Amino acid sequence: MVNQKEQLFFSKKSTKTKGITIAILGTILMSFDPIFIRFSGVSGFDTIFLFGLFTAISMSIVVQITERRNIIKVIIASGWPLIIPSLLMLGSASAFVLSVKNTSVANTFIILSATPAVAALVSRIVLKEKTNRATWLAILFVTLGVFIVVNGSFGTGNWKGDFLALGSVFCLSLMFTLLRKYNKVNRFAIVALGGFFLAFVMFFFANPSSYTINTWLLMAAMGLLSAPLGRVLAMIATRYATASEVLLAQMFQNVLAPLLAFLFFREISNTASLIGGGIILITIIVYTLNLSKFKL
């Protein structure tokens, strides 16, 4: 018979695995973001505006259905724990889109893989949250992969996009840490408000009159479904796993997104990106498959 301590142990393991699984599903959806961004045919500011507009619309409807009250009432009830992550989404999403516009998809996503390491440090400082040895070991190998990729990109002229990706890393790290602390805040409402912030800020830089039907349709597909749902799943995952563990699971983007970029645009990664990305992929697979064996 399983005693109480053993039941608690396996319950924690099951919860952690659930969080990692949800994070990976969200990651798959978000890996298609660069495809929509590249096919949009408009500037980075216009792309961000449309993404924010459709995200705000779709997620506000979801909040109305699930909460049976409008988004404004949900925001007022939640206060700053909802508003601050939404502002951080403004920073992370804007930097991400502009990074994809200014560097290779592989570089953007592999630089984003530094997020778990930063999130672990932020969580340790802000939440006093301990990170287990298995996660630190995985982060070490992920960081090694990032170093190899970045080292191979020197002299390519992609520095602007690379720095924007780093900006997204810091915003994401703090956002996921705060979500871990305020785990009861409505994730749909956060994404809805974040979408509103994106649309409002970028409206002053966008030129809607220049959009074609194709642009509206592509960005509607991204903003109404794949992008917001992927981000909501990632946020929900923080209820079951630590910020660094969720972000580590999301590293699948670093392999899947460049693969999609190759299939759609024939964008070929350089040798350093392939080596670094390979190290990251192997690390994620080993970490995920052996998650239940890791000591808490």
Tab-separated table of N, CA and C in Angstrom, residues 24-25 34 39 77 87 127 166 170 174 185 211 216 225 239 256 258 264-265 288 291:
chain	number	residue	atom	x	y	z
A	24	ILE	N	4.608	22.485	-23.602
A	24	ILE	CA	5.064	22.008	-24.911
A	24	ILE	C	3.981	22.218	-25.972
A	25	LEU	N	2.717	21.975	-25.614
A	25	LEU	CA	1.611	22.193	-26.558
A	25	LEU	C	1.544	23.671	-26.958
A	34	PRO	N	6.571	32.958	-36.478
A	34	PRO	CA	7.422	33.565	-37.515
A	34	PRO	C	6.880	33.381	-38.924
A	39	PHE	N	4.992	36.177	-43.625
A	39	PHE	CA	4.024	36.201	-44.725
A	39	PHE	C	3.090	37.423	-44.667
A	77	ALA	N	-10.978	43.596	-10.899
A	77	ALA	CA	-10.970	42.654	-9.780
A	77	ALA	C	-9.561	42.123	-9.490
A	87	LEU	N	1.693	44.205	-19.405
A	87	LEU	CA	2.682	45.176	-19.887
A	87	LEU	C	3.972	44.474	-20.306
A	127	LEU	N	10.981	35.241	-5.734
A	127	LEU	CA	10.108	34.291	-5.050
A	127	LEU	C	10.816	33.427	-4.011
A	166	LEU	N	17.079	39.422	-27.034
A	166	LEU	CA	17.519	39.473	-25.633
A	166	LEU	C	16.541	40.296	-24.790
A	170	PHE	N	14.303	39.007	-21.265
A	170	PHE	CA	14.161	39.611	-19.939
A	170	PHE	C	12.689	39.854	-19.590
A	174	LEU	N	10.652	37.768	-16.383
A	174	LEU	CA	9.952	38.444	-15.294
A	174	LEU	C	8.460	38.135	-15.335
A	185	VAL	N	-4.467	34.414	-11.137
A	185	VAL	CA	-4.899	35.457	-12.076
A	185	VAL	C	-5.312	34.836	-13.406
A	211	TYR	N	-2.922	47.812	-45.753
A	211	TYR	CA	-3.040	46.361	-45.623
A	211	TYR	C	-3.861	45.751	-46.756
A	216	TRP	N	-4.729	40.897	-43.715
A	216	TRP	CA	-5.774	40.810	-42.693
A	216	TRP	C	-6.083	39.356	-42.341
A	225	LEU	N	-6.170	32.831	-33.057
A	225	LEU	CA	-6.080	31.435	-32.636
A	225	LEU	C	-4.701	31.014	-32.147
A	239	ARG	N	1.069	27.188	-13.419
A	239	ARG	CA	0.323	26.780	-12.230
A	239	ARG	C	0.786	25.415	-11.720
A	256	LEU	N	11.891	23.556	-33.695
A	256	LEU	CA	10.714	23.505	-34.546
A	256	LEU	C	10.568	24.756	-35.411
A	258	PRO	N	12.899	27.040	-36.530
A	258	PRO	CA	13.843	27.074	-37.660
A	258	PRO	C	13.515	26.029	-38.723
A	264	PHE	N	9.230	26.647	-45.245
A	264	PHE	CA	8.457	27.693	-45.900
A	264	PHE	C	9.313	28.685	-46.688
A	265	PHE	N	10.507	29.005	-46.177
A	265	PHE	CA	11.314	30.061	-46.788
A	265	PHE	C	12.684	29.593	-47.264
A	288	THR	N	12.782	16.014	-20.344
A	288	THR	CA	11.351	15.725	-20.323
A	288	THR	C	11.077	14.233	-20.071
A	291	LEU	N	11.790	13.285	-16.442
A	291	LEU	CA	11.265	14.217	-15.471
A	291	LEU	C	10.783	13.509	-14.203
